[in-house]
Amino acid sequence: MRFDLFYTADSGEFKGIVARRLQEVYGVSTVDRGKLDMYEGAYDVKRRQYDAHALLDYLIRNMSSEHALWIVDGDIYYDHLNFVMGLAMYNLAGVVSTYRLFSADMVAKEAVHEAGHILGLGHCKNDCVMRFSSSIADAERKQPGLCARCRDIFNRKIIEPGTLF
């Protein structure tokens, strides 16, 4: 399995750690697709933020493999939430914002979290990278890997055959 990895100019510094963590946690490889500038059509002037859903749609239109992840430096929101650190669409693509994350480790955790959604994992109540973060403090405390339950779910999704007999 392979992920296209895009990034904005100011978030390219995180591509290495994100690629390593995706390989470590999910065994997926990444292809560096280079810089993808922010889609200005996603910018909401009143909120002074980018609409994560519009960015995700833009990413989907620019990807060339089955899965993609885009690391952006702009502040993003989704729906009624004041901000989000990322947004993903099952079995397709995700966007991660570095705007509120103050370390490469936090960016990598959020990238692994969104990749988990792409790969079929939901939010988890355990001490796990798939735990929902409603604040920066939650994101900081989040573990970098999967708990045993999420690992089992992920392994079943990968091992199960695509067709039924």
Rosetta silent file (secondary structure, phi, psi, omega in degrees, C-alpha in Angstrom):
SEQUENCE: MRFDLFYTADSGEFKGIVARRLQEVYGVSTVDRGKLDMYEGAYDVKRRQYDAHALLDYLIRNMSSEHALWIVDGDIYYDHLNFVMGLAMYNLAGVVSTYRLFSADMVAKEAVHEAGHILGLGHCKNDCVMRFSSSIADAERKQPGLCARCRDIFNRKIIEPGTLF
SCORE:     score description
SCORE:     0.000 S_00000001
   1 L     0.000  144.762 -175.050    0.000    0.000    0.000 S_00000001
   2 E  -137.123  144.021  175.120    1.229    3.468   -0.854 S_00000001
   3 E  -115.972  134.855  164.640    0.336    7.033    0.093 S_00000001
   4 E   -74.632  136.925  178.568    1.018   10.135   -1.970 S_00000001
   5 E  -120.094  115.621  177.425    2.495   12.719    0.400 S_00000001
   6 E  -111.172  162.450  177.959    1.952   16.402   -0.396 S_00000001
   7 E  -159.808  155.082  173.079    2.878   19.434    1.699 S_00000001
   8 L   -84.605  166.737 -175.049    2.781   23.214    1.569 S_00000001
   9 H   -53.406  -43.699 -176.061    6.063   25.151    1.429 S_00000001
  10 H   -85.189    1.521  178.854    6.185   25.811    5.171 S_00000001
  11 H  -117.573    3.441 -179.973    5.254   22.256    6.177 S_00000001
  12 H   -61.697  -24.932 -179.580    7.735   20.326    4.020 S_00000001
  13 H   -62.960  -17.461 -177.102   10.059   19.944    6.999 S_00000001
  14 H   -93.482   -5.783 -173.251    7.646   17.351    8.438 S_00000001
  15 H   -61.393  -36.932 -178.667    7.545   15.005    5.443 S_00000001
  16 H   -65.425  -50.245 -178.647   10.377   12.784    6.699 S_00000001
  17 H   -66.981  -36.325  178.163    8.974   12.085   10.157 S_00000001
  18 H   -64.566  -45.956  179.176    5.460   11.599    8.757 S_00000001
  19 H   -59.643  -44.156  179.653    6.721    9.089    6.181 S_00000001
  20 H   -62.745  -45.621 -177.853    8.664    7.191    8.864 S_00000001
  21 H   -66.874  -37.918  177.645    5.727    7.047   11.283 S_00000001
  22 H   -63.267  -38.677  177.046    3.289    5.868    8.592 S_00000001
  23 H   -66.313  -45.416 -178.339    5.736    3.075    7.753 S_00000001
  24 H   -63.259  -46.296 -172.863    6.248    2.162   11.425 S_00000001
  25 H   -82.375  -42.055 -173.526    2.567    2.148   12.428 S_00000001
  26 H  -114.741   -9.441 -177.677    0.817    0.917    9.273 S_00000001
  27 L    71.525   22.658  179.980    3.575   -0.507    7.089 S_00000001
  28 L   -98.581  145.498  174.996    2.666    1.865    4.261 S_00000001
  29 E   -95.035  161.101  178.338    5.180    3.540    1.999 S_00000001
  30 E  -125.152  150.666  173.767    4.918    7.133    0.854 S_00000001
  31 E  -116.662  121.878  179.882    5.791    8.822   -2.406 S_00000001
  32 E   -71.307  107.537 -179.986    6.921   12.422   -2.079 S_00000001
  33 E   -93.281   -0.786  173.851    4.643   14.285   -4.506 S_00000001
  34 E    85.691 -167.332 -174.246    6.133   17.632   -3.553 S_00000001
  35 E   -74.079  133.033  172.243    4.683   20.994   -2.773 S_00000001
  36 L  -127.568  110.471 -177.634    0.976   21.587   -3.246 S_00000001
  37 L   -63.490  153.033  177.034    0.045   25.194   -2.525 S_00000001
  38 L   -57.703  141.403  177.368   -2.960   26.000   -0.365 S_00000001
  39 L   -83.825  108.127 -175.111   -6.196   26.189   -2.308 S_00000001
  40 H   -66.339  -22.063  175.953   -7.257   29.798   -1.855 S_00000001
  41 H   -65.919  -14.170  178.990  -10.858   28.921   -2.741 S_00000001
  42 H   -90.369   -5.597 -175.699  -11.006   27.147    0.636 S_00000001
  43 E   -80.126  128.468  177.159  -10.169   30.296    2.596 S_00000001
  44 E  -102.214  109.525 -174.965  -12.998   31.758    4.676 S_00000001
  45 L   -61.763  -41.175 -178.641  -12.281   35.463    5.122 S_00000001
  46 L   -64.423  -41.301 -178.705  -14.679   35.875    8.072 S_00000001
  47 L   -83.859  -20.485 -173.510  -13.147   32.984   10.006 S_00000001
  48 L    58.238   40.622  178.954   -9.592   33.625    8.784 S_00000001
  49 E  -142.767  165.964  175.206   -9.258   29.875    8.356 S_00000001
  50 E   -97.915  140.503  175.910   -9.338   27.292    5.587 S_00000001
  51 E   -75.586  113.305 -176.532  -12.289   24.949    5.186 S_00000001
  52 H   -60.306  -36.091 -179.829  -10.777   21.483    5.707 S_00000001
  53 H   -65.466  -40.842  177.658  -13.449   19.825    3.573 S_00000001
  54 H   -66.225  -37.674  176.245  -12.661   22.100    0.608 S_00000001
  55 H   -65.060  -41.665  178.533   -8.941   21.375    1.040 S_00000001
  56 H   -61.205  -43.402  177.423   -9.654   17.656    1.131 S_00000001
  57 H   -61.215  -42.391  178.584  -11.655   17.923   -2.074 S_00000001
  58 H   -62.583  -43.190  177.955   -8.780   19.833   -3.700 S_00000001
  59 H   -60.071  -46.624 -178.617   -6.310   17.168   -2.593 S_00000001
  60 H   -57.990  -37.689  179.329   -8.465   14.389   -4.038 S_00000001
  61 H   -72.156  -14.840 -178.192   -8.470   16.176   -7.388 S_00000001
  62 H  -109.289   -2.973 -176.672   -4.640   16.339   -7.322 S_00000001
  63 L   -86.351  156.385 -177.964   -3.689   12.860   -6.120 S_00000001
  64 L  -125.379   -1.992  175.244   -2.469   10.098   -8.403 S_00000001
  65 L  -120.258 -174.865 -175.076   -2.446    6.987   -6.218 S_00000001
  66 L   -65.886  -33.062 -175.269   -5.110    5.270   -4.132 S_00000001
  67 E  -133.705  149.295  178.515   -4.376    7.219   -0.948 S_00000001
  68 E  -147.883  152.815  175.544   -2.943   10.645   -0.169 S_00000001
  69 E  -135.754  135.093 -178.044   -2.043   12.816    2.781 S_00000001
  70 E  -122.587  121.135  177.871   -1.441   16.575    2.598 S_00000001
  71 E   -96.206  117.338 -176.456    0.430   18.424    5.342 S_00000001
  72 E  -116.761  156.599 -179.888   -0.647   22.066    5.329 S_00000001
  73 L  -101.056   -5.777 -179.391    0.484   25.058    7.350 S_00000001
  74 L   -82.057  156.681  175.724   -2.815   26.962    7.397 S_00000001
  75 L   -74.826  131.043 -175.926   -5.343   26.991   10.222 S_00000001
  76 E  -123.796  153.545  176.132   -8.275   24.712    9.304 S_00000001
  77 E  -135.555  164.522  175.474  -11.830   24.188   10.496 S_00000001
  78 L  -141.659  129.110  173.820  -14.599   21.754    9.719 S_00000001
  79 L    54.000 -122.823 -175.456  -18.335   22.283    9.944 S_00000001
  80 L   -92.544   -0.976 -177.825  -19.259   23.837   13.325 S_00000001
  81 L   -78.683  143.244  179.649  -15.889   23.205   15.017 S_00000001
  82 L   -63.127  -37.245  176.795  -13.644   26.179   15.827 S_00000001
  83 L  -160.858  159.171  170.337  -10.635   24.304   14.452 S_00000001
  84 E  -134.674  156.875  176.929   -9.454   20.826   13.563 S_00000001
  85 L   -93.943  -13.141  178.107   -5.968   19.431   13.311 S_00000001
  86 E  -173.983  168.434  178.074   -6.935   17.214   10.412 S_00000001
  87 E  -152.956  138.825 -179.207   -9.702   15.697    8.340 S_00000001
  88 E  -137.391  155.964  174.396   -9.815   12.462    6.375 S_00000001
  89 E  -116.280  125.990 -177.702  -12.080   10.605    4.004 S_00000001
  90 L   -49.129  133.157  174.086  -12.254    6.834    4.409 S_00000001
  91 L    63.045   21.118 -177.883  -10.237    4.879    1.863 S_00000001
  92 L  -140.764  -76.111 -169.786   -9.041    7.987    0.058 S_00000001
  93 E  -155.601  166.463  178.028   -7.232   10.988    1.519 S_00000001
  94 E  -151.967  158.447  178.576   -6.577   13.272    4.467 S_00000001
  95 E  -123.758  136.194  176.902   -5.338   16.738    5.386 S_00000001
  96 E  -125.568  131.033  178.608   -3.255   17.558    8.478 S_00000001
  97 E  -100.927  133.077  176.080   -2.632   21.117    9.671 S_00000001
  98 L   -89.351   -5.284 -169.637    0.601   22.077   11.406 S_00000001
  99 L   -53.359  -43.901 -176.270   -0.820   25.469   12.407 S_00000001
 100 L  -103.706    0.254 -176.558   -1.584   24.646   16.050 S_00000001
 101 L   -98.382  124.711 -170.379    0.918   21.810   16.495 S_00000001
 102 L   -99.770    8.621  177.055    4.186   22.907   18.058 S_00000001
 103 L  -148.181  157.301  177.502    6.401   19.880   17.416 S_00000001
 104 H   -62.433  -34.794  179.009    7.275   17.433   14.673 S_00000001
 105 H   -62.455  -41.689  179.028    6.116   14.631   16.987 S_00000001
 106 H   -66.911  -40.039  177.481    2.637   16.157   17.247 S_00000001
 107 H   -61.447  -44.495  179.492    2.420   16.607   13.471 S_00000001
 108 H   -62.553  -41.677  178.383    3.434   12.973   12.998 S_00000001
 109 H   -61.662  -43.985  179.994    0.821   11.773   15.514 S_00000001
 110 H   -67.929  -33.985  176.032   -1.933   13.698   13.771 S_00000001
 111 H   -65.742  -42.363  177.115   -0.787   12.373   10.383 S_00000001
 112 H   -64.059  -38.849  178.241   -0.898    8.809   11.736 S_00000001
 113 H   -61.322  -51.258 -179.215   -4.358    9.556   13.179 S_00000001
 114 H   -66.138  -37.146  175.770   -5.745   10.815    9.857 S_00000001
 115 H   -62.457  -35.214  176.315   -4.080    7.950    7.978 S_00000001
 116 H   -60.284  -41.937  176.343   -5.857    5.611   10.392 S_00000001
 117 H   -63.576  -42.991  177.909   -9.188    7.073    9.311 S_00000001
 118 H   -57.829  -38.983 -176.809   -8.198    6.664    5.665 S_00000001
 119 L   -86.749    6.408  171.559   -7.381    3.026    6.409 S_00000001
 120 L   103.576    5.170  178.896  -10.702    2.403    8.121 S_00000001
 121 L   -89.103  142.959  175.089  -10.103    3.063   11.814 S_00000001
 122 L   -97.273 -174.427  175.842  -12.540    5.101   13.871 S_00000001
 123 L   -70.587  150.712 -175.365  -11.943    7.104   17.014 S_00000001
 124 E  -123.084  146.678  177.556  -10.833    5.099   20.035 S_00000001
 125 L   -91.793   -9.567  179.577  -11.474    5.615   23.747 S_00000001
 126 L   -79.256  174.690  176.187   -8.188    3.926   24.723 S_00000001
 127 L   -78.531   90.792 -165.098   -4.809    5.593   25.136 S_00000001
 128 L  -152.238  155.547  177.300   -4.121    5.446   21.418 S_00000001
 129 L   -62.317  -21.226 -179.704   -3.196    7.599   18.429 S_00000001
 130 L   -87.229    3.321  175.934   -6.805    7.143   17.239 S_00000001
 131 E   -66.668  138.293  178.815   -8.179    8.879   20.317 S_00000001
 132 L   -68.749  135.092  177.050  -10.183   12.002   19.433 S_00000001
 133 L  -109.880  117.297  177.677   -8.389   15.246   20.330 S_00000001
 134 L   -99.503   -0.438  179.541  -10.629   18.159   21.230 S_00000001
 135 L  -151.913  167.493  176.904   -7.720   20.343   22.292 S_00000001
 136 H   -64.869  -38.018  178.276   -4.014   20.840   21.714 S_00000001
 137 H   -61.720  -40.700  175.998   -3.368   19.340   25.154 S_00000001
 138 H   -59.840  -44.374 -178.956   -5.293   16.195   24.114 S_00000001
 139 H   -63.956  -38.002 -179.760   -3.175   15.942   20.968 S_00000001
 140 H   -67.034  -39.218 -178.529    0.017   16.336   22.955 S_00000001
 141 H   -75.707  -20.265 -176.010   -0.936   13.567   25.423 S_00000001
 142 L   -58.732  139.614  176.848   -2.009   11.168   22.683 S_00000001
 143 L   -71.096  152.938 -176.658    0.181    8.087   22.236 S_00000001
 144 L   -80.299  -11.329 -176.463    2.077    7.808   18.920 S_00000001
 145 L  -126.143 -177.042 -179.018    0.883    4.299   18.090 S_00000001
 146 L   -84.208  145.059  171.303   -2.161    2.053   18.024 S_00000001
 147 L   -75.589  171.986 -178.300   -3.567    0.335   21.087 S_00000001
 148 H   -60.607  -39.353 -179.721   -4.039   -3.459   20.946 S_00000001
 149 H   -63.336  -48.910 -179.861   -7.717   -3.100   19.990 S_00000001
 150 H   -66.895  -36.330  176.729   -7.050   -0.743   17.066 S_00000001
 151 H   -60.811  -43.400  178.503   -4.071   -2.874   15.955 S_00000001
 152 H   -62.675  -44.199  179.043   -6.380   -5.911   15.838 S_00000001
 153 H   -62.069  -45.838  179.885   -9.006   -3.992   13.850 S_00000001
 154 H   -61.566  -45.585 -179.489   -6.359   -2.726   11.430 S_00000001
 155 H   -62.276  -38.693  177.595   -4.844   -6.186   10.970 S_00000001
 156 H   -64.444  -40.434 -179.549   -8.268   -7.708   10.239 S_00000001
 157 H   -64.765  -36.783 -178.979   -8.964   -5.039    7.604 S_00000001
 158 H   -76.523  -38.754 -174.320   -5.650   -5.740    5.886 S_00000001
 159 H   -80.391  -33.032 -177.342   -5.813   -9.538    6.119 S_00000001
 160 L   -60.543  139.392  179.001   -9.456  -10.056    5.170 S_00000001
 161 L   -68.008  151.511  179.986   -9.915  -10.899    1.481 S_00000001
 162 L   -74.727  -23.009  179.288  -11.483   -8.253   -0.743 S_00000001
 163 L  -121.408  150.833  178.663  -13.987  -10.672   -2.235 S_00000001
 164 L   -99.063  146.079 -179.668  -16.240  -13.222   -0.605 S_00000001
 165 L   -90.918    0.000    0.000  -16.497  -16.796   -1.845 S_00000001
